[in-house]
Amino acid sequence: MIRMTLHDDWSLRAVGGQVPDALANWKVPAQVPGSTHLDLLAAGLIPDPYLDRNEAALTWMHRVDWQYTTTFRATGPRPGERTDLVFEGIDTIATVELNGDVLGHTANMHRSYRFDARGSLREGVNELTVSLRSALTHAEEAEAQLGWRQRAYPHPYNALRKMACSFGWDWGPDLQTAGIWKPVRLERWEAGRLAQVRPLVTVDPDGTGRVDVHTDIDSADDRAYTVAVTIGDDQVRTAVQHTSARATLLVPDVRLWWPLGYGDQPLYDLTVTLLADGQPVDSVRHRIGFRTVTVDTEPDEIGTPFTFVVNGKRVFAKGANWIPDDHFLTRVTAQRTARRIDQAVDAHMNMLRVWGGGIYESDDFYDACDERGVLVWQDFPFSCAFYAEEEPLRHEVEAEARENVTRLLPHPSLVLWNGNNENLPAYTDWNWRDSLKGRSWGLGYYTELLPGLVAELDPTRPYAPGSPYSPGDLPPNDAHHGTRHEWDVWNAVDYTHYRDHVPRFCAEFGFQGPPTWTTLHRWIHDEPMTPASPALLLHQKAEDGNGKLHRGLEPHLPVPTDLERWHWATQLNQARAVRFGLEHFRSWWPRTAGALVWQLNDCWPAISWSAVDSDERPKPLYYAIRQAFTPRLLTVQPREGRTTLVAVNDHDQPWTGTVLATRQTFAGEVLATAELPLDVPPRSTAQLDLADDLLKPVDPRSEVLVAAAGDARAHHLFGEDRDLDYDPAPFTARVLPVDEGYRIDVRATSYVRDLALLADKVAPDAVVDDMLVSLPAGESRSFLVRTSTNLHEPSAFLGPDVLCCANLVARAAEDL
Ligand code: BMA
């Protein structure tokens, strides 16, 4: 097998559509893998699409037809030799020609394509052309043929198989990508090749690892074919019957792969080799991990749980939803992906959900999750829309599902296939049903086609029809059954209403906030910049986004008029809203068995629900998530009409000791104390009663309840910030240079609520180790800021809008 990568010497030109005069008749060098926006940007023909209002100025690109061309040298085909042109991914509607011969057409970004090039490949120079039609124009025509179907956004993303958010979303730009987005190569082979390899990995009850390898081969002639499966020193061989073979390899006393926080992630190298007449002709390698996974959905006295069970252990899924990490997918390197997943790991996340408006994630993504013990829930790419079940869509759906299930199943991190995002409530709850007028809407994909394919190809893994989902005729978002998306908070009610429901698994919930100050100012240059200035508003994609931000803030903190204070207050409120939800969900384990925050990452600079912004900087929300996901959490929660303390022990060891609880004034005078014995078994929660004298303040405006056990802390206030008598300048601080950057020592002179160091304001590369820390009067805390910037004035870290806290924005400016 000879593989020749074809990534060099590509050029790009527009061949149809309305191109601005200045761009007519050009041809630019093109990157493959890549996309048209990036090529035009590199050639200086368009401005950066993420900057200010450029997105709106680039809508002409929606209607353009493009042509990618390259030449490459090759020897002509030899007798008996097979020559295939392999495209791992084309975005999206394309005709592929080699030396003027049409090799085929493509219509699905989620698939790869293999074209037989034997009749067209020449000795010497070959010309390869990929002509792309406007995906939008194609989708509109497809929709006219299939019938209109409801969707959450204007363009008919549901009429073709292309990443849905490519056409814009409530956190993403409407910059329609086009290009050859994955590798392309010429494969030359004789005898045979491995067309498909499916290693199904399980663990027998006695601890023996079992790999069942299913292979399909493509053969060029009639030899004796054998498949060899190797792990370390162990090998099994099996003869190919017709075109397929199955071999089982057992690994006694195998080391188990565990989710983060439960154990190690040993990975084993698996090699599958195809031999023709005893000679190796092709091979495939995978790194596999041995573990079992199920989802417990056995009805119980409350309803229907949704609890992941890995290697027999019930797991509370602590995690977030994952969207494409850059709207221009080809810029997402393995390193960038690994940094993002490291951030998830540092925040104690053991699960990421790859959301269905994006893609089947990359092998880089899955490799990083395999290595770190991050469980992955993969949606099939269907989101917030009705989808036709007729041709030509149907066979595309089947083809992409077959291919991607096969591609991703070797990864131990993958623990769930999920049919779609929110299409079931779209049918039952969103008043969309009547618009169908009897047309298909995708149900057959989610309840028959996709589960059938998973059962056929990947029978070791659980499948869920959708997210959210409840079994039978129940409303899909029923809190007592299956998965739930909690969006009343953010859309309609205050975040304290998270406590209205105890879902069995909260697969989505979240709250918006702006990106970090530095990211905001790198991409937006409104003069003056306000929350409603034109470029900033273009980067706020949610319906009535700023209205919801402000209505969500007002019950807690006044909405500042000054931009910098507004920025801090809205970031803080985002963090608090999600922390409130997370502590509630965790406190209900094992009834609630998962909390996935919407959303970990961003795909462009935006006011969005993300914890990490598009320039990779953690927002205050990120720190709040990390604190709320700490393995040992103390949280004050209502139970049966009382205020209690819940201790959550997400650890294999019991949590024992003493909780010291005090009610004290903001000035530091202790008014009541109690010592509460703590004894929480592994992976469980315990409720601790709080005596009345801890809970009944003399002056609710100036007292706080603090409960502490080791590093775990819970703070409970007796009113909303805007009603409390905080000292607006409650601490002293100093800054010292240290090896990694700077250390900031803070001492509370009065109660400090949610102290944060917005370090990027001082140096763009500066990152602080913790924030949103509350300090009772008299307590000290040091923060480490990592930066390689040598600062002339490190005291800038102590500025009021850098080292800030809730006290700063708790009162409206006019009240101070
Ligand atoms: C959820 C997601 C996305 C959306 C998010 C925020 O429903 O599935 O569709 O971006 O809400 O509105």
PDB file of C-alpha atoms in Angstrom, residues 420-624:
ATOM      1  CA  ASN A 420     -30.061  14.068  17.993  1.00  0.00           C
ATOM      2  CA  ASN A 421     -30.139  17.376  19.848  1.00  0.00           C
ATOM      3  CA  GLU A 422     -33.583  18.665  20.846  1.00  0.00           C
ATOM      4  CA  ASN A 423     -35.469  17.362  17.816  1.00  0.00           C
ATOM      5  CA  LEU A 424     -37.796  15.330  20.012  1.00  0.00           C
ATOM      6  CA  PRO A 425     -39.012  18.316  22.104  1.00  0.00           C
ATOM      7  CA  ALA A 426     -39.156  20.287  18.849  1.00  0.00           C
ATOM      8  CA  TYR A 427     -41.864  17.832  17.790  1.00  0.00           C
ATOM      9  CA  THR A 428     -43.712  17.473  21.070  1.00  0.00           C
ATOM     10  CA  ASP A 429     -43.248  20.804  22.860  1.00  0.00           C
ATOM     11  CA  TRP A 430     -42.329  23.586  20.463  1.00  0.00           C
ATOM     12  CA  ASN A 431     -45.555  23.965  18.499  1.00  0.00           C
ATOM     13  CA  TRP A 432     -43.805  22.935  15.318  1.00  0.00           C
ATOM     14  CA  ARG A 433     -45.730  19.756  14.631  1.00  0.00           C
ATOM     15  CA  ASP A 434     -48.571  21.268  12.613  1.00  0.00           C
ATOM     16  CA  SER A 435     -46.124  22.741  10.137  1.00  0.00           C
ATOM     17  CA  LEU A 436     -45.177  19.219   9.045  1.00  0.00           C
ATOM     18  CA  LYS A 437     -48.484  18.515   7.328  1.00  0.00           C
ATOM     19  CA  GLY A 438     -47.766  14.814   7.540  1.00  0.00           C
ATOM     20  CA  ARG A 439     -44.173  14.956   6.302  1.00  0.00           C
ATOM     21  CA  SER A 440     -41.424  12.866   7.875  1.00  0.00           C
ATOM     22  CA  TRP A 441     -39.338  14.656  10.508  1.00  0.00           C
ATOM     23  CA  GLY A 442     -36.501  12.315  11.428  1.00  0.00           C
ATOM     24  CA  LEU A 443     -38.088  10.074  14.057  1.00  0.00           C
ATOM     25  CA  GLY A 444     -37.248   6.996  11.996  1.00  0.00           C
ATOM     26  CA  TYR A 445     -33.576   7.945  12.090  1.00  0.00           C
ATOM     27  CA  TYR A 446     -33.576   8.234  15.869  1.00  0.00           C
ATOM     28  CA  THR A 447     -35.667   5.191  16.714  1.00  0.00           C
ATOM     29  CA  GLU A 448     -34.841   2.751  13.899  1.00  0.00           C
ATOM     30  CA  LEU A 449     -32.026   3.540  11.486  1.00  0.00           C
ATOM     31  CA  LEU A 450     -29.390   4.851  13.912  1.00  0.00           C
ATOM     32  CA  PRO A 451     -30.012   2.414  16.795  1.00  0.00           C
ATOM     33  CA  GLY A 452     -30.052  -0.373  14.207  1.00  0.00           C
ATOM     34  CA  LEU A 453     -26.656   0.684  12.903  1.00  0.00           C
ATOM     35  CA  VAL A 454     -25.213   1.008  16.398  1.00  0.00           C
ATOM     36  CA  ALA A 455     -26.533  -2.468  17.274  1.00  0.00           C
ATOM     37  CA  GLU A 456     -25.028  -3.877  14.087  1.00  0.00           C
ATOM     38  CA  LEU A 457     -21.655  -2.140  14.139  1.00  0.00           C
ATOM     39  CA  ASP A 458     -20.969  -1.174  17.748  1.00  0.00           C
ATOM     40  CA  PRO A 459     -23.102  -3.423  19.954  1.00  0.00           C
ATOM     41  CA  THR A 460     -20.982  -2.795  23.044  1.00  0.00           C
ATOM     42  CA  ARG A 461     -22.156   0.800  23.382  1.00  0.00           C
ATOM     43  CA  PRO A 462     -25.349   2.363  24.683  1.00  0.00           C
ATOM     44  CA  TYR A 463     -27.577   4.402  22.398  1.00  0.00           C
ATOM     45  CA  ALA A 464     -30.047   7.156  23.328  1.00  0.00           C
ATOM     46  CA  PRO A 465     -32.648   8.345  20.815  1.00  0.00           C
ATOM     47  CA  GLY A 466     -32.117  12.012  21.632  1.00  0.00           C
ATOM     48  CA  SER A 467     -31.220  14.640  24.142  1.00  0.00           C
ATOM     49  CA  PRO A 468     -33.388  15.351  25.978  1.00  0.00           C
ATOM     50  CA  TYR A 469     -35.228  12.035  26.031  1.00  0.00           C
ATOM     51  CA  SER A 470     -37.782  10.299  28.244  1.00  0.00           C
ATOM     52  CA  PRO A 471     -39.063   6.816  27.441  1.00  0.00           C
ATOM     53  CA  GLY A 472     -42.486   5.928  26.061  1.00  0.00           C
ATOM     54  CA  ASP A 473     -45.028   8.666  25.536  1.00  0.00           C
ATOM     55  CA  LEU A 474     -43.608  10.923  28.200  1.00  0.00           C
ATOM     56  CA  PRO A 475     -42.581  14.467  27.260  1.00  0.00           C
ATOM     57  CA  PRO A 476     -38.904  14.182  26.281  1.00  0.00           C
ATOM     58  CA  ASN A 477     -37.857  16.826  28.795  1.00  0.00           C
ATOM     59  CA  ASP A 478     -39.618  15.273  31.821  1.00  0.00           C
ATOM     60  CA  ALA A 479     -37.447  15.877  34.885  1.00  0.00           C
ATOM     61  CA  HIS A 480     -38.243  12.472  36.393  1.00  0.00           C
ATOM     62  CA  HIS A 481     -37.248  10.461  33.350  1.00  0.00           C
ATOM     63  CA  GLY A 482     -34.021  10.301  31.387  1.00  0.00           C
ATOM     64  CA  THR A 483     -32.110  13.340  30.228  1.00  0.00           C
ATOM     65  CA  ARG A 484     -33.244  16.937  30.544  1.00  0.00           C
ATOM     66  CA  HIS A 485     -32.251  20.314  29.071  1.00  0.00           C
ATOM     67  CA  GLU A 486     -32.887  23.089  31.573  1.00  0.00           C
ATOM     68  CA  TRP A 487     -33.463  26.293  29.601  1.00  0.00           C
ATOM     69  CA  ASP A 488     -36.260  28.034  31.535  1.00  0.00           C
ATOM     70  CA  VAL A 489     -33.437  29.579  33.480  1.00  0.00           C
ATOM     71  CA  TRP A 490     -31.737  31.944  31.022  1.00  0.00           C
ATOM     72  CA  ASN A 491     -34.776  32.186  28.730  1.00  0.00           C
ATOM     73  CA  ALA A 492     -37.514  33.013  31.206  1.00  0.00           C
ATOM     74  CA  VAL A 493     -36.801  32.729  34.928  1.00  0.00           C
ATOM     75  CA  ASP A 494     -34.120  33.568  37.458  1.00  0.00           C
ATOM     76  CA  TYR A 495     -31.299  31.099  38.063  1.00  0.00           C
ATOM     77  CA  THR A 496     -32.621  30.300  41.552  1.00  0.00           C
ATOM     78  CA  HIS A 497     -35.304  28.317  39.694  1.00  0.00           C
ATOM     79  CA  TYR A 498     -32.764  25.605  38.935  1.00  0.00           C
ATOM     80  CA  ARG A 499     -34.014  24.234  42.246  1.00  0.00           C
ATOM     81  CA  ASP A 500     -37.534  23.788  40.886  1.00  0.00           C
ATOM     82  CA  HIS A 501     -36.522  20.509  39.265  1.00  0.00           C
ATOM     83  CA  VAL A 502     -34.413  17.538  40.210  1.00  0.00           C
ATOM     84  CA  PRO A 503     -33.555  16.053  36.811  1.00  0.00           C
ATOM     85  CA  ARG A 504     -32.177  12.549  36.493  1.00  0.00           C
ATOM     86  CA  PHE A 505     -29.418  13.853  34.228  1.00  0.00           C
ATOM     87  CA  CYS A 506     -29.096  17.484  33.155  1.00  0.00           C
ATOM     88  CA  ALA A 507     -27.507  17.328  29.714  1.00  0.00           C
ATOM     89  CA  GLU A 508     -27.712  21.081  29.019  1.00  0.00           C
ATOM     90  CA  PHE A 509     -28.098  24.200  31.116  1.00  0.00           C
ATOM     91  CA  GLY A 510     -26.197  27.441  31.041  1.00  0.00           C
ATOM     92  CA  PHE A 511     -26.042  31.190  31.204  1.00  0.00           C
ATOM     93  CA  GLN A 512     -24.366  33.783  29.011  1.00  0.00           C
ATOM     94  CA  GLY A 513     -21.473  36.065  29.757  1.00  0.00           C
ATOM     95  CA  PRO A 514     -19.026  38.147  27.717  1.00  0.00           C
ATOM     96  CA  PRO A 515     -15.567  36.885  26.734  1.00  0.00           C
ATOM     97  CA  THR A 516     -12.522  38.083  28.675  1.00  0.00           C
ATOM     98  CA  TRP A 517     -11.696  41.769  28.375  1.00  0.00           C
ATOM     99  CA  THR A 518      -8.646  41.151  26.194  1.00  0.00           C
ATOM    100  CA  THR A 519     -10.493  38.879  23.794  1.00  0.00           C
ATOM    101  CA  LEU A 520     -13.352  41.360  23.601  1.00  0.00           C
ATOM    102  CA  HIS A 521     -11.029  44.221  22.721  1.00  0.00           C
ATOM    103  CA  ARG A 522      -8.992  42.228  20.261  1.00  0.00           C
ATOM    104  CA  TRP A 523     -12.040  41.572  18.098  1.00  0.00           C
ATOM    105  CA  ILE A 524     -14.408  44.499  18.720  1.00  0.00           C
ATOM    106  CA  HIS A 525     -13.531  48.139  18.168  1.00  0.00           C
ATOM    107  CA  ASP A 526     -16.783  50.041  18.568  1.00  0.00           C
ATOM    108  CA  GLU A 527     -16.243  53.676  19.562  1.00  0.00           C
ATOM    109  CA  PRO A 528     -17.636  53.951  22.124  1.00  0.00           C
ATOM    110  CA  MET A 529     -18.134  50.307  22.994  1.00  0.00           C
ATOM    111  CA  THR A 530     -21.344  49.596  24.880  1.00  0.00           C
ATOM    112  CA  PRO A 531     -23.289  46.347  25.365  1.00  0.00           C
ATOM    113  CA  ALA A 532     -25.464  47.463  22.459  1.00  0.00           C
ATOM    114  CA  SER A 533     -22.854  48.981  20.138  1.00  0.00           C
ATOM    115  CA  PRO A 534     -23.051  47.573  16.609  1.00  0.00           C
ATOM    116  CA  ALA A 535     -20.070  45.229  16.424  1.00  0.00           C
ATOM    117  CA  LEU A 536     -20.594  43.880  19.920  1.00  0.00           C
ATOM    118  CA  LEU A 537     -24.234  43.199  19.116  1.00  0.00           C
ATOM    119  CA  LEU A 538     -23.216  41.270  16.007  1.00  0.00           C
ATOM    120  CA  HIS A 539     -21.236  38.995  18.317  1.00  0.00           C
ATOM    121  CA  GLN A 540     -24.270  38.480  20.557  1.00  0.00           C
ATOM    122  CA  LYS A 541     -26.251  35.928  18.547  1.00  0.00           C
ATOM    123  CA  ALA A 542     -28.882  34.877  21.064  1.00  0.00           C
ATOM    124  CA  GLU A 543     -32.452  36.026  20.654  1.00  0.00           C
ATOM    125  CA  ASP A 544     -32.881  38.987  23.019  1.00  0.00           C
ATOM    126  CA  GLY A 545     -29.495  37.989  24.427  1.00  0.00           C
ATOM    127  CA  ASN A 546     -28.702  41.241  26.202  1.00  0.00           C
ATOM    128  CA  GLY A 547     -32.257  41.487  27.509  1.00  0.00           C
ATOM    129  CA  LYS A 548     -31.904  38.043  29.088  1.00  0.00           C
ATOM    130  CA  LEU A 549     -28.458  38.923  30.438  1.00  0.00           C
ATOM    131  CA  HIS A 550     -29.853  41.993  32.158  1.00  0.00           C
ATOM    132  CA  ARG A 551     -33.070  40.425  33.415  1.00  0.00           C
ATOM    133  CA  GLY A 552     -30.964  37.603  34.815  1.00  0.00           C
ATOM    134  CA  LEU A 553     -28.639  40.039  36.551  1.00  0.00           C
ATOM    135  CA  GLU A 554     -31.110  42.499  38.074  1.00  0.00           C
ATOM    136  CA  PRO A 555     -32.467  40.292  40.888  1.00  0.00           C
ATOM    137  CA  HIS A 556     -28.911  39.905  42.192  1.00  0.00           C
ATOM    138  CA  LEU A 557     -26.852  42.923  41.189  1.00  0.00           C
ATOM    139  CA  PRO A 558     -27.691  46.272  39.627  1.00  0.00           C
ATOM    140  CA  VAL A 559     -26.943  46.461  35.883  1.00  0.00           C
ATOM    141  CA  PRO A 560     -23.929  48.786  35.635  1.00  0.00           C
ATOM    142  CA  THR A 561     -23.923  51.532  33.035  1.00  0.00           C
ATOM    143  CA  ASP A 562     -20.138  51.651  32.697  1.00  0.00           C
ATOM    144  CA  LEU A 563     -18.855  49.030  30.204  1.00  0.00           C
ATOM    145  CA  GLU A 564     -16.033  47.706  32.339  1.00  0.00           C
ATOM    146  CA  ARG A 565     -18.301  47.244  35.360  1.00  0.00           C
ATOM    147  CA  TRP A 566     -21.005  45.761  33.117  1.00  0.00           C
ATOM    148  CA  HIS A 567     -18.445  43.307  31.790  1.00  0.00           C
ATOM    149  CA  TRP A 568     -17.461  42.179  35.295  1.00  0.00           C
ATOM    150  CA  ALA A 569     -21.009  42.038  36.632  1.00  0.00           C
ATOM    151  CA  THR A 570     -22.307  39.953  33.721  1.00  0.00           C
ATOM    152  CA  GLN A 571     -19.321  37.606  33.860  1.00  0.00           C
ATOM    153  CA  LEU A 572     -19.832  37.210  37.588  1.00  0.00           C
ATOM    154  CA  ASN A 573     -23.538  36.530  37.210  1.00  0.00           C
ATOM    155  CA  GLN A 574     -22.849  33.922  34.523  1.00  0.00           C
ATOM    156  CA  ALA A 575     -20.485  32.148  36.893  1.00  0.00           C
ATOM    157  CA  ARG A 576     -22.886  32.318  39.798  1.00  0.00           C
ATOM    158  CA  ALA A 577     -25.871  31.111  37.826  1.00  0.00           C
ATOM    159  CA  VAL A 578     -24.053  27.998  36.659  1.00  0.00           C
ATOM    160  CA  ARG A 579     -22.455  27.382  40.052  1.00  0.00           C
ATOM    161  CA  PHE A 580     -25.912  27.565  41.619  1.00  0.00           C
ATOM    162  CA  GLY A 581     -27.193  24.962  39.179  1.00  0.00           C
ATOM    163  CA  LEU A 582     -24.185  22.675  39.503  1.00  0.00           C
ATOM    164  CA  GLU A 583     -24.261  22.605  43.298  1.00  0.00           C
ATOM    165  CA  HIS A 584     -27.979  21.841  43.208  1.00  0.00           C
ATOM    166  CA  PHE A 585     -27.518  18.975  40.718  1.00  0.00           C
ATOM    167  CA  ARG A 586     -24.548  17.483  42.550  1.00  0.00           C
ATOM    168  CA  SER A 587     -26.352  17.681  45.878  1.00  0.00           C
ATOM    169  CA  TRP A 588     -29.017  15.339  44.460  1.00  0.00           C
ATOM    170  CA  TRP A 589     -26.670  12.488  43.526  1.00  0.00           C
ATOM    171  CA  PRO A 590     -27.471   9.617  43.036  1.00  0.00           C
ATOM    172  CA  ARG A 591     -30.949  10.719  41.950  1.00  0.00           C
ATOM    173  CA  THR A 592     -29.326  13.193  39.557  1.00  0.00           C
ATOM    174  CA  ALA A 593     -26.468  11.441  37.787  1.00  0.00           C
ATOM    175  CA  GLY A 594     -24.971  14.108  35.568  1.00  0.00           C
ATOM    176  CA  ALA A 595     -24.603  17.818  34.928  1.00  0.00           C
ATOM    177  CA  LEU A 596     -23.244  18.979  31.576  1.00  0.00           C
ATOM    178  CA  VAL A 597     -22.807  22.724  31.362  1.00  0.00           C
ATOM    179  CA  TRP A 598     -23.762  24.463  28.149  1.00  0.00           C
ATOM    180  CA  GLN A 599     -21.018  25.153  26.838  1.00  0.00           C
ATOM    181  CA  LEU A 600     -17.307  24.573  27.406  1.00  0.00           C
ATOM    182  CA  ASN A 601     -15.871  26.381  24.407  1.00  0.00           C
ATOM    183  CA  ASP A 602     -16.492  29.029  21.760  1.00  0.00           C
ATOM    184  CA  CYS A 603     -16.055  28.910  17.997  1.00  0.00           C
ATOM    185  CA  TRP A 604     -15.516  32.666  17.540  1.00  0.00           C
ATOM    186  CA  PRO A 605     -15.383  35.739  19.786  1.00  0.00           C
ATOM    187  CA  ALA A 606     -18.853  36.017  21.278  1.00  0.00           C
ATOM    188  CA  ILE A 607     -21.030  36.888  24.193  1.00  0.00           C
ATOM    189  CA  SER A 608     -22.003  33.299  24.834  1.00  0.00           C
ATOM    190  CA  TRP A 609     -22.599  30.554  27.356  1.00  0.00           C
ATOM    191  CA  SER A 610     -18.964  29.388  27.123  1.00  0.00           C
ATOM    192  CA  ALA A 611     -16.585  28.886  30.032  1.00  0.00           C
ATOM    193  CA  VAL A 612     -13.502  29.364  27.857  1.00  0.00           C
ATOM    194  CA  ASP A 613     -13.487  32.069  25.184  1.00  0.00           C
ATOM    195  CA  SER A 614     -12.361  31.731  21.569  1.00  0.00           C
ATOM    196  CA  ASP A 615      -8.866  32.994  22.390  1.00  0.00           C
ATOM    197  CA  GLU A 616      -8.655  30.118  24.889  1.00  0.00           C
ATOM    198  CA  ARG A 617      -8.893  32.332  27.975  1.00  0.00           C
ATOM    199  CA  PRO A 618     -10.924  31.007  30.894  1.00  0.00           C
ATOM    200  CA  LYS A 619     -13.840  33.245  31.868  1.00  0.00           C
ATOM    201  CA  PRO A 620     -14.789  33.561  35.566  1.00  0.00           C
ATOM    202  CA  LEU A 621     -17.368  30.846  34.853  1.00  0.00           C
ATOM    203  CA  TYR A 622     -14.529  28.408  34.251  1.00  0.00           C
ATOM    204  CA  TYR A 623     -13.274  28.847  37.825  1.00  0.00           C
ATOM    205  CA  ALA A 624     -16.787  28.532  39.206  1.00  0.00           C
TER     206      ALA A 624
END
